Tab-separated table of C-alpha atoms and ligand atoms in Angstrom:
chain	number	residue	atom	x	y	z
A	26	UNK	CA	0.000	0.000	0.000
A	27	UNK	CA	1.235	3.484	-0.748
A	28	UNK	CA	1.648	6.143	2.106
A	29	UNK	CA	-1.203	7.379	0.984
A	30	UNK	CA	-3.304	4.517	1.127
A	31	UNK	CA	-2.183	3.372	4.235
A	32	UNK	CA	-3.250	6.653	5.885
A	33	UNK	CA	-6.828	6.491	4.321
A	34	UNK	CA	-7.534	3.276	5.652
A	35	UNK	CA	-6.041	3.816	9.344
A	36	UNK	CA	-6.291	7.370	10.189
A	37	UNK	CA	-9.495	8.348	11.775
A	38	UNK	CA	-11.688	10.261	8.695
A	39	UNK	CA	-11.366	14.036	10.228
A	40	UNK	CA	-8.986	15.442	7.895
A	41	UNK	CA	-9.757	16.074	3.786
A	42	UNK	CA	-5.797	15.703	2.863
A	43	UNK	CA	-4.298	17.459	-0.279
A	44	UNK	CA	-3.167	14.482	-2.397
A	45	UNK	CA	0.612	15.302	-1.857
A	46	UNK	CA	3.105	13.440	0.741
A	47	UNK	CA	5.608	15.775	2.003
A	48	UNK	CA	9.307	14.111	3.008
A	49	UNK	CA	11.423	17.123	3.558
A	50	UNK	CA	11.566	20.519	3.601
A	51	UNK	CA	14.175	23.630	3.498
A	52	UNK	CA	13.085	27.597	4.825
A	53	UNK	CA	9.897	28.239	2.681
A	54	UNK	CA	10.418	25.035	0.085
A	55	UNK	CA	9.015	21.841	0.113
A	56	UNK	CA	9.523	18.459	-1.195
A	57	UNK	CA	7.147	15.244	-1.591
A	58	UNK	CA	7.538	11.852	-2.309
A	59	UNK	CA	8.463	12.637	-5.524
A	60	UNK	CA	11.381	14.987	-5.363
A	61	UNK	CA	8.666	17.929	-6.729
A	62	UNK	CA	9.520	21.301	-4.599
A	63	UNK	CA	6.660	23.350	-3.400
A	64	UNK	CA	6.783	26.899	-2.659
A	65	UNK	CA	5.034	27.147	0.745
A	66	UNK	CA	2.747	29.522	1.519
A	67	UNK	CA	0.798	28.155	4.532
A	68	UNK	CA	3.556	26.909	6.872
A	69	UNK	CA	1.456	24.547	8.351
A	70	UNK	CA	-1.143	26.691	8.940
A	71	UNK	CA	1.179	29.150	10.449
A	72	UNK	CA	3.642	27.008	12.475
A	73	UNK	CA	6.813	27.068	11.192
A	74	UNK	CA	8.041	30.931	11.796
A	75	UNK	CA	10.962	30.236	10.076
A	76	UNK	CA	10.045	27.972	7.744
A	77	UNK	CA	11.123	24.087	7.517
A	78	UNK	CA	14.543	22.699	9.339
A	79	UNK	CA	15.617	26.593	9.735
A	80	UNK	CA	19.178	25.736	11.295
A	81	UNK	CA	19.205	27.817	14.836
A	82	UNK	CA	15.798	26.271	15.571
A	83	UNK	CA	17.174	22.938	14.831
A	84	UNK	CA	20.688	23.775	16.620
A	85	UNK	CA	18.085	24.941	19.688
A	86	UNK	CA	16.113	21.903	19.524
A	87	UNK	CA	19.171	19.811	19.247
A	88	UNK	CA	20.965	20.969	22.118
A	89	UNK	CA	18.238	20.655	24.216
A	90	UNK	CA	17.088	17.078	23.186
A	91	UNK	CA	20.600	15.584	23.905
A	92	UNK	CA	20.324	17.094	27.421
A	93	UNK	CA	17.290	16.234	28.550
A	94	UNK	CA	13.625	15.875	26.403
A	95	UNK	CA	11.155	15.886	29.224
A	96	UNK	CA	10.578	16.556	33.429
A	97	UNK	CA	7.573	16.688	33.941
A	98	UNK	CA	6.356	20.138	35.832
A	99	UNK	CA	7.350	18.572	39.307
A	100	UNK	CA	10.790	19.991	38.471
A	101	UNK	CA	12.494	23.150	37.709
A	102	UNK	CA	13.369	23.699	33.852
A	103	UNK	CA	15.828	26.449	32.564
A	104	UNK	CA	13.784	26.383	28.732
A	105	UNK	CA	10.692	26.835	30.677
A	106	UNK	CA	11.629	29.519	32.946
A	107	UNK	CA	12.928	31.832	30.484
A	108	UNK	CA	10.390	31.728	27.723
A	109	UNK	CA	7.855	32.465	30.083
A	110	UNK	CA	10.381	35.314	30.997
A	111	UNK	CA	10.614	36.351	27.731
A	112	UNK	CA	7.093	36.626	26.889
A	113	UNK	CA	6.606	38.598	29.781
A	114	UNK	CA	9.180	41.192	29.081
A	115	UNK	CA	7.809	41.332	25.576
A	116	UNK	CA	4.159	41.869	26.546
A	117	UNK	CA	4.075	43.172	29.848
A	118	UNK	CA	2.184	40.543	31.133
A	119	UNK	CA	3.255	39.048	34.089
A	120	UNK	CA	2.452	35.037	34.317
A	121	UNK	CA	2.129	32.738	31.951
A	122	UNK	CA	0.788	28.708	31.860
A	123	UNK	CA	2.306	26.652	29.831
A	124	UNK	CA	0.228	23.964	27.591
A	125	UNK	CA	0.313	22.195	24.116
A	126	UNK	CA	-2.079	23.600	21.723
A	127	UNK	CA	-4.192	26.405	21.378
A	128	UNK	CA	-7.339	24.769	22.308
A	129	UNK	CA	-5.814	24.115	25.886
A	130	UNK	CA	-4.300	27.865	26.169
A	131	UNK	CA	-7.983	28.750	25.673
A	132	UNK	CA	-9.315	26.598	27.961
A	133	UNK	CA	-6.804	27.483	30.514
A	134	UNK	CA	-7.782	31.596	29.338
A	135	UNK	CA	-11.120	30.233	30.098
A	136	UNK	CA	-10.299	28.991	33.648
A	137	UNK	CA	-8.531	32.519	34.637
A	138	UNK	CA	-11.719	34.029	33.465
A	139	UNK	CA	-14.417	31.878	35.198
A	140	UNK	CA	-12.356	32.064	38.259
A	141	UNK	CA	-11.644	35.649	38.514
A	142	UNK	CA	-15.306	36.745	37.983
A	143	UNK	CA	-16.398	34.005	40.379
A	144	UNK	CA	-14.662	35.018	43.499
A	145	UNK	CA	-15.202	38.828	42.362
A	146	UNK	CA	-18.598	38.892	41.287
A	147	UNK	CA	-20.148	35.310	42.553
A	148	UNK	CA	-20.567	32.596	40.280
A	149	UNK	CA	-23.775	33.296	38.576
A	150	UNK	CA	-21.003	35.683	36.944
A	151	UNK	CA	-19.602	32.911	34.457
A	152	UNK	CA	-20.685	33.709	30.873
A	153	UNK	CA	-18.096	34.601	28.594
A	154	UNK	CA	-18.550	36.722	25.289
A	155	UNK	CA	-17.067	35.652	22.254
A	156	UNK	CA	-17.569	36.577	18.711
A	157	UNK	CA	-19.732	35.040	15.546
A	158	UNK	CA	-17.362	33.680	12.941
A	159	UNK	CA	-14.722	33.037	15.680
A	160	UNK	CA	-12.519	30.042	16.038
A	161	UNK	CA	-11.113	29.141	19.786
A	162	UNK	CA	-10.367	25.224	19.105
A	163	UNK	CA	-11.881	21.614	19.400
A	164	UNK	CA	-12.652	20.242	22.660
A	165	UNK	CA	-15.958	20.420	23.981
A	166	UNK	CA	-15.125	23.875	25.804
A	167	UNK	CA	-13.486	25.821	23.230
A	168	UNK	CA	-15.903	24.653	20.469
A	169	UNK	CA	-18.824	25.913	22.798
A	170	UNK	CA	-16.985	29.339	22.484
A	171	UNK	CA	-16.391	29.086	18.499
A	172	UNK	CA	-19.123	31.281	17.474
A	173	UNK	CA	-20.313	28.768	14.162
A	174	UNK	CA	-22.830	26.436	14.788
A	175	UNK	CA	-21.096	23.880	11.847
A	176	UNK	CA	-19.130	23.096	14.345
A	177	UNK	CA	-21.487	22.499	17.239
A	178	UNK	CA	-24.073	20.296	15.415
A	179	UNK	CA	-23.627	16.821	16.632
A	180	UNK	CA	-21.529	17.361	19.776
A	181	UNK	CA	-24.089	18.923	22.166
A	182	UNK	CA	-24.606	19.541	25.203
A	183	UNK	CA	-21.076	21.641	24.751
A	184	UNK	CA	-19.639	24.054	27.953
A	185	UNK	CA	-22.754	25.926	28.849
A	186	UNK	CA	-21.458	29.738	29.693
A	187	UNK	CA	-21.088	31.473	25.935
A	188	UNK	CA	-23.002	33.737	24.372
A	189	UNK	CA	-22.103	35.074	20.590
A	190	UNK	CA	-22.241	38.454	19.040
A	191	UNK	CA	-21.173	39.675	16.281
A	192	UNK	CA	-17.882	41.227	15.095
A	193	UNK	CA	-17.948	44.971	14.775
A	194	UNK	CA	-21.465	44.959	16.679
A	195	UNK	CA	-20.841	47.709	19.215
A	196	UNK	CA	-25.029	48.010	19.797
A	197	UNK	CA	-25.229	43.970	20.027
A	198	UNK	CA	-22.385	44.045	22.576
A	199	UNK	CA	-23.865	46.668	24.802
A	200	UNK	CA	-27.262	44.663	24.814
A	201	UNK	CA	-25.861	41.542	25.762
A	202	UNK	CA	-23.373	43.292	28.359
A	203	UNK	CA	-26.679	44.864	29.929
A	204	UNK	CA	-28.855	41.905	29.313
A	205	UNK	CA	-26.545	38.998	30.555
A	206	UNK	CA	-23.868	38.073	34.003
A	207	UNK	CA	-20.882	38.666	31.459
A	208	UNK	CA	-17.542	37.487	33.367
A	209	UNK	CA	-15.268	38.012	30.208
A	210	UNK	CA	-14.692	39.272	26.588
A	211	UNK	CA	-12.568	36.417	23.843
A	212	UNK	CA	-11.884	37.919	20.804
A	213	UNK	CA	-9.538	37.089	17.829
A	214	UNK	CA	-8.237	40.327	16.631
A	215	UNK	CA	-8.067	39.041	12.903
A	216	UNK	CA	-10.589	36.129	12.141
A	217	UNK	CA	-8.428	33.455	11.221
A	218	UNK	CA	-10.014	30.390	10.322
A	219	UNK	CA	-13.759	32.830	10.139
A	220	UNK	CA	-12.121	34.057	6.824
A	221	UNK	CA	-9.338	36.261	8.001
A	222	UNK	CA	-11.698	39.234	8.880
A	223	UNK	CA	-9.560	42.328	10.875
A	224	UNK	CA	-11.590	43.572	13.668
A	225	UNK	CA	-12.331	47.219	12.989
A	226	UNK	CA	-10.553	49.523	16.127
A	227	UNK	CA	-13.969	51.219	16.703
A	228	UNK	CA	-15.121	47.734	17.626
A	229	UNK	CA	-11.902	46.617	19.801
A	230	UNK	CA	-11.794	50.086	21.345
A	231	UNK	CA	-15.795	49.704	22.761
A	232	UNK	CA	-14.698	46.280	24.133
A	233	UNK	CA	-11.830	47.677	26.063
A	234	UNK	CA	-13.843	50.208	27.538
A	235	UNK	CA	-17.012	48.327	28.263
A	236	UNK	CA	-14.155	45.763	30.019
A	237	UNK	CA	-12.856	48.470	31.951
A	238	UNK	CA	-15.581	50.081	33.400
A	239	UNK	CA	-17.456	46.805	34.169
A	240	UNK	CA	-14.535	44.641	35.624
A	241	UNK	CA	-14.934	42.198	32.849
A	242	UNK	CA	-11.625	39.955	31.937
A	243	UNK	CA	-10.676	40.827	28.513
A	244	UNK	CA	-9.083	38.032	26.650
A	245	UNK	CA	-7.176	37.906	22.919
A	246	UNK	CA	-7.141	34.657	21.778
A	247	UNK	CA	-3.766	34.711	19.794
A	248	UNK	CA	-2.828	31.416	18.405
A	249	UNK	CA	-3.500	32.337	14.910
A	250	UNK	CA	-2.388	36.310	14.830
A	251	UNK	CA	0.779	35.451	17.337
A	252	UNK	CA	4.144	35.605	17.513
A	253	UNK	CA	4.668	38.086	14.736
A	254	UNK	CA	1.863	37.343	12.349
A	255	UNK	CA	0.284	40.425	11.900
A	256	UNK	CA	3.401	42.889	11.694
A	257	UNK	CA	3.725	43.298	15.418
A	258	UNK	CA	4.742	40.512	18.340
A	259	UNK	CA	0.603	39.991	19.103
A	260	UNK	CA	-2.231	41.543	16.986
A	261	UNK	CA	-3.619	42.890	20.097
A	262	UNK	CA	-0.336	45.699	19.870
A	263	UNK	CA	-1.682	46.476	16.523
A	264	UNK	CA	-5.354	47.874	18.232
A	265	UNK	CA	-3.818	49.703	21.246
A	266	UNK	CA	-5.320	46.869	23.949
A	267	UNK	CA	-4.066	45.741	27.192
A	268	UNK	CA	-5.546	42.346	27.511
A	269	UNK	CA	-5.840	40.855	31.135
A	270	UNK	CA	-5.800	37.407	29.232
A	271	UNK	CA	-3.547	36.311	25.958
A	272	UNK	CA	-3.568	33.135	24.792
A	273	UNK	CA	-0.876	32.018	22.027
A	274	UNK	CA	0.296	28.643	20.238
A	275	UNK	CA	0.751	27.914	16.683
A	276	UNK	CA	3.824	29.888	15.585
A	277	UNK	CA	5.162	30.409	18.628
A	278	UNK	CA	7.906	26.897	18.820
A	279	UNK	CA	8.149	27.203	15.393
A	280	UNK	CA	6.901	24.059	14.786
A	281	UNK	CA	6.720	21.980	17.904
A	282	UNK	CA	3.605	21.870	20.215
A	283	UNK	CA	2.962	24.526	22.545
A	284	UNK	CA	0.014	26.176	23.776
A	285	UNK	CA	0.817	29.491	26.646
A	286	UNK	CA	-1.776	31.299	28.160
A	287	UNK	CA	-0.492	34.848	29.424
A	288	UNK	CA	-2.384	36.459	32.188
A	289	UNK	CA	-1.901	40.116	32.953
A	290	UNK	CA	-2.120	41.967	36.452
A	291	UNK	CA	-5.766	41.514	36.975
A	292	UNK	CA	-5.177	38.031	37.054
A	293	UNK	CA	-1.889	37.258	37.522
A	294	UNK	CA	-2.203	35.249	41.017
A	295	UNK	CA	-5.574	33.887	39.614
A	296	UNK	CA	-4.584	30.147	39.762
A	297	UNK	CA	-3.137	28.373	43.210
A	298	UNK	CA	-1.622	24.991	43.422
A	299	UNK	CA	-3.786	22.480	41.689
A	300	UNK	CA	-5.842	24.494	39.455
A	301	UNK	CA	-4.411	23.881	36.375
A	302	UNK	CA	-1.470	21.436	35.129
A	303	UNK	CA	-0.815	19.640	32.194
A	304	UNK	CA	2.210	16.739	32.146
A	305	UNK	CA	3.420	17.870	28.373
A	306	UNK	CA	2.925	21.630	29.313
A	307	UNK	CA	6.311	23.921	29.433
A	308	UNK	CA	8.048	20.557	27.706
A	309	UNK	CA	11.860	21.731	27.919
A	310	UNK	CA	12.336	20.791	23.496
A	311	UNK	CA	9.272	23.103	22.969
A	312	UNK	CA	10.239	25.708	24.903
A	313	UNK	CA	13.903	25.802	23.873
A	314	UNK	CA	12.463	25.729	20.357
A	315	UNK	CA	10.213	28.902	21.048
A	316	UNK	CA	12.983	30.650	22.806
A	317	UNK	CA	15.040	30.514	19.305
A	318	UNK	CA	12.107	32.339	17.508
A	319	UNK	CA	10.702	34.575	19.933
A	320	UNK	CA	14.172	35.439	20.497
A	321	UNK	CA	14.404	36.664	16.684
A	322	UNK	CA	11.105	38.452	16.272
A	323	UNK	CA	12.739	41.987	16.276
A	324	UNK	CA	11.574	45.179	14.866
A	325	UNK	CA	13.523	44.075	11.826
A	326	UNK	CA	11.785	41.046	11.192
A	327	UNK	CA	8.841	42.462	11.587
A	328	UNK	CA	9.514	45.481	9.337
A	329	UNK	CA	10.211	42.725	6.798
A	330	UNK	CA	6.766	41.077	7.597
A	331	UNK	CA	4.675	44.007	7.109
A	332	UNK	CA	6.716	45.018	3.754
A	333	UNK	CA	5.683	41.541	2.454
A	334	UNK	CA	2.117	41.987	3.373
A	335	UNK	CA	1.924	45.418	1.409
A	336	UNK	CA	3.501	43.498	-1.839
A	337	UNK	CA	1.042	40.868	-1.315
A	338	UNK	CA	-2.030	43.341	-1.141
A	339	UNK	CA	-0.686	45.274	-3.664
A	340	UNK	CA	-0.168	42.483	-6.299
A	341	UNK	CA	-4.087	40.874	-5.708
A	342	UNK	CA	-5.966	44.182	-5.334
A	343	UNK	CA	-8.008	44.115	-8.273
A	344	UNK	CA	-6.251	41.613	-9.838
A	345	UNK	CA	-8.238	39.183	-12.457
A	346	UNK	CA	-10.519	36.962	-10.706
A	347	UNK	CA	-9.871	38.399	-7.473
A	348	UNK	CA	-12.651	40.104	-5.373
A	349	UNK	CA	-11.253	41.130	-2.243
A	350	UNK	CA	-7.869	40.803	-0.407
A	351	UNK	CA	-8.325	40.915	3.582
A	352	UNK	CA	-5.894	40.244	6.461
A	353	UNK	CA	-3.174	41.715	8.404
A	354	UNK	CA	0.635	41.116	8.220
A	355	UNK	CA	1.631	37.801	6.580
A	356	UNK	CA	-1.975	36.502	7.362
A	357	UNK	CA	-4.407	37.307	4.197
A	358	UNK	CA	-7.090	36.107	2.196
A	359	UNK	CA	-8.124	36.596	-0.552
A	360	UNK	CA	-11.755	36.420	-1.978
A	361	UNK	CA	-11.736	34.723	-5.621
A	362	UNK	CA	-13.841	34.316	-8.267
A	363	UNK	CA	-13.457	30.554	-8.930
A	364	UNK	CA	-13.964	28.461	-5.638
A	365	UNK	CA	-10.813	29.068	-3.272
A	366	UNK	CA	-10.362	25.018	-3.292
A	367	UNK	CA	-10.067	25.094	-7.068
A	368	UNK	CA	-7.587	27.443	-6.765
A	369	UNK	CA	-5.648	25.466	-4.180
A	370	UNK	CA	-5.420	22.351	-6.073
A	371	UNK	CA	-4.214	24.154	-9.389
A	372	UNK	CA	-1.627	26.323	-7.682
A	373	UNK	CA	-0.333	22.229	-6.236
A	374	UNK	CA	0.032	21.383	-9.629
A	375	UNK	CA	2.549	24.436	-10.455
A	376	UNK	CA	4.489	23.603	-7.063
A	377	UNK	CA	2.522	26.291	-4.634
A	378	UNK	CA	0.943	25.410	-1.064
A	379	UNK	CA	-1.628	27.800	-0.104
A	380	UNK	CA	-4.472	27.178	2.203
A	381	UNK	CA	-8.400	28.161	2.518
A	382	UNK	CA	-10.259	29.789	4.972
A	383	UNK	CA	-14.292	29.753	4.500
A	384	UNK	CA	-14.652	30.492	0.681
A	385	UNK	CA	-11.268	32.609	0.330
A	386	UNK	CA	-8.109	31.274	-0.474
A	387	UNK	CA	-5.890	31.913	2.590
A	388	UNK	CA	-2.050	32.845	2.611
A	389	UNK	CA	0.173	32.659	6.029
A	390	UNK	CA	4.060	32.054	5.073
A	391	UNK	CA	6.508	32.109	7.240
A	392	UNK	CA	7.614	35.458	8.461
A	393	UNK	CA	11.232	35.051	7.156
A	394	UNK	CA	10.253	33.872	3.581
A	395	UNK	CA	12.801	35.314	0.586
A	396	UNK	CA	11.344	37.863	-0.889
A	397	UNK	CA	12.629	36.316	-4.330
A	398	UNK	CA	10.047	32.605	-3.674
A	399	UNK	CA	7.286	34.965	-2.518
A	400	UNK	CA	7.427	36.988	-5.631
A	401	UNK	CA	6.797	33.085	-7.305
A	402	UNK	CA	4.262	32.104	-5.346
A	403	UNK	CA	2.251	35.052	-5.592
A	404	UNK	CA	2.504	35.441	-9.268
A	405	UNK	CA	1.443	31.641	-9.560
A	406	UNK	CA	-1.718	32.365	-7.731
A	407	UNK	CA	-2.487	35.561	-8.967
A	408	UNK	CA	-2.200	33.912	-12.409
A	409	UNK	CA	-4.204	30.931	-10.740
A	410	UNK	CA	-7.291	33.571	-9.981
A	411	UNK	CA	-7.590	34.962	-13.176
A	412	UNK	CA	-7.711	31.436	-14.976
A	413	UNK	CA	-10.559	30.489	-16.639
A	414	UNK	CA	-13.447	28.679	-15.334
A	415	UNK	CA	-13.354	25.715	-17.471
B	522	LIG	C1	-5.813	27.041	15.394
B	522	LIG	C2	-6.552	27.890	16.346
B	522	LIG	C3	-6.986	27.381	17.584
B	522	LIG	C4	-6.810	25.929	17.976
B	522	LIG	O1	-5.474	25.577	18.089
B	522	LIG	P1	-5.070	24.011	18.228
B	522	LIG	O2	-3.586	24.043	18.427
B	522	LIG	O3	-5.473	23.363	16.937
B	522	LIG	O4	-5.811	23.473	19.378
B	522	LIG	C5	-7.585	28.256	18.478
B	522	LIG	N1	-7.790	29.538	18.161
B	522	LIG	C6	-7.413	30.059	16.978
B	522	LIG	C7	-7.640	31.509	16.695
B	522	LIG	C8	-6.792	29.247	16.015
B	522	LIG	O5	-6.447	29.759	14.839
């Protein structure tokens, strides 16, 4: 049996698989089975930072595995200790919790919330706003607070506690602030997996005040926008907010699991012994991966990121077949004409990975991609979108 066929007949049936095996891979290039390279625009779904097997995250990951590859959080780790160091200087928050995923830095974002409203306001004060067309993960609790009921159907009774409204609804949010025992605010500053839909500031800026004033936690849910995404360390910098709650993962081990849930003053002594753990969580690989690309997410970098994004929007604004271009930073989509999977399986044939998100074809490279493959992938695409129909 081929790879392929071995993996259609043994791995569970959740995932609709490009028909290309991947071996190896080099910065933004990537090769399959066949020795065909790919240009890759969707660093698995923004993971890799630094693209594929970038050397001083392997030398990182290296050096740490040949020491030691796992403690458990009974101990002491150096990796550990000074990401979560790191972060904090970076953001200004002052704690962080250590998972593997972004579905369990939500939940644990969830946790700080529920708590902190519960011994401040009682606990009829659990429900938590989040936002229609958001994403916040898979288990039972973070799919309660994705605000799409495609994913709900089937899986109920989910996490009782959310209530949706909708993005850039400042008169819906004030209702349901009013209306409802609201013990925290989880937004995604740029709709990832929703369709890659910016929040407008207006929006963000009534949140932050209605927070404020009403002692509600406010929480960015960052595992999409992180870690230099959008042109600036967190998304959240990009809209002037000072989140009591961040919650990162994807990019930010450039390609190993890790999930870290920030928590700012408000809630920085929010958990005591036993109120949250995880055995993987603050793994010493992980974190000494994530310490080699948070350590390189400078102002340079992310100069670089946000000149990349301009080229991008330049090249598909009004560009044949091409209805709209959306996004932030190195995180776009873009609204075709022909269906956006169409468009990803042609632009496989001519050796480009690109990903979808809703009906738009989505884009999210790593931030350090040459400017010279970028230039290829994009004109393949853009060529892509103004194909015919036939
Ligand atoms: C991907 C994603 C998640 C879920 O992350 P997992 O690591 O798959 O659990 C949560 N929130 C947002 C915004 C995401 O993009």
């Amino acid at each position: 049996m081929s790879i392929i066929e071995t993996d259609k007949k043994y791995i569970a049936n959740t995932y609709n698989r490009f028909p290309v095996e991947i071996v190896s891979g080099k910065g933004s290039l990537m090769y399959d089975v066949n020795g065909k390279e790919y240009i890759d625009m969707g660093s698995g779904i923004g993971v890799t930072s630094f693209g594929a097997a970038d050397e001083q995250w392997q030398k990182a990951v290296a050096d740490q595995i040949s020491k030691v590859q796992h403690t458990s959080n009974l101990y002491y780790t150096q990796p550990c200790a000074m990401l979560a160091e790191m972060l904090c200087k970076k953001t200004g928050m002052k704690k962080v919790f250590f998972s593997n995923s972004g579905a369990e830095a939500n939940e644990c974002g969830i946790k700080a919330i529920r708590k902190y409203a519960s011994e401040k306001k009682g606990p009829d004060f659990y429900k938590i706003i989040t936002l229609k067309n958001s994403f916040h993960g898979r288990t039972l609790t973070t799919l309660a607070a994705t605000g799409q009921e495609v994913f709900h159907k089937l899986f109920t009774p989910l996490t009782p506690g959310f209530v949706y409204v909708e993005a850039n609804n400042i008169e819906e949010l004030k209702e349901t602030v009013e209306k409802e025992k609201i013990a925290g605010i989880m937004i995604e500053c740029v709709q990832g997996e929703g369709g890659v839909m910016p929040l407008s500031k207006d929006f963000t800026g009534e949140i932050a005040k209605i927070a404020k004033e009403k002692d509600i936690i406010l929480m960015v849910d960052e595992v999409q926008t992180g870690n230099g995404r959008t042109g600036k360390l967190y998304s959240y910098m990009n809209y002037g907010l000072k989140p009591d709650v961040v919650s990162t993962a994807k990019g930010l081990a450039g390609g190993l699991p890790i999930g870290a849930t920030m928590l700012g003053k408000k809630v920085e002594n929010i958990f005591g012994f036993g109120d949250q753990g995880s055995t993987f969580g603050g793994n010493p690989v992980s974190c000494a991966a994530a310490l080699s690309i948070l350590g390189r997410i400078d102002d340079e970098l992310l100069g670089l990121v946000k000149e990349k994004s301009k080229y991008i929007f330049k090249e598909f604004k009004g560009a044949k077949g091409v209805e709209s271009v959306s996004g932030m930073g190195l995180m776009i989509g873009i609204k075709t004409v022909r269906p956006a999977k169409d468009i990803v399986l042609k632009c496989i044939d001519k050796g480009v990975l690109c990903l979808t998100a809703k009906d738009k074809v989505r884009l999210l490279p790593a931030l350090n991609i040459p400017f010279e493959q970028l230039k290829k992938a994009v004109s393949i695409i853009k060529e892509t979108c103004g194909e015919d129909l036939s």
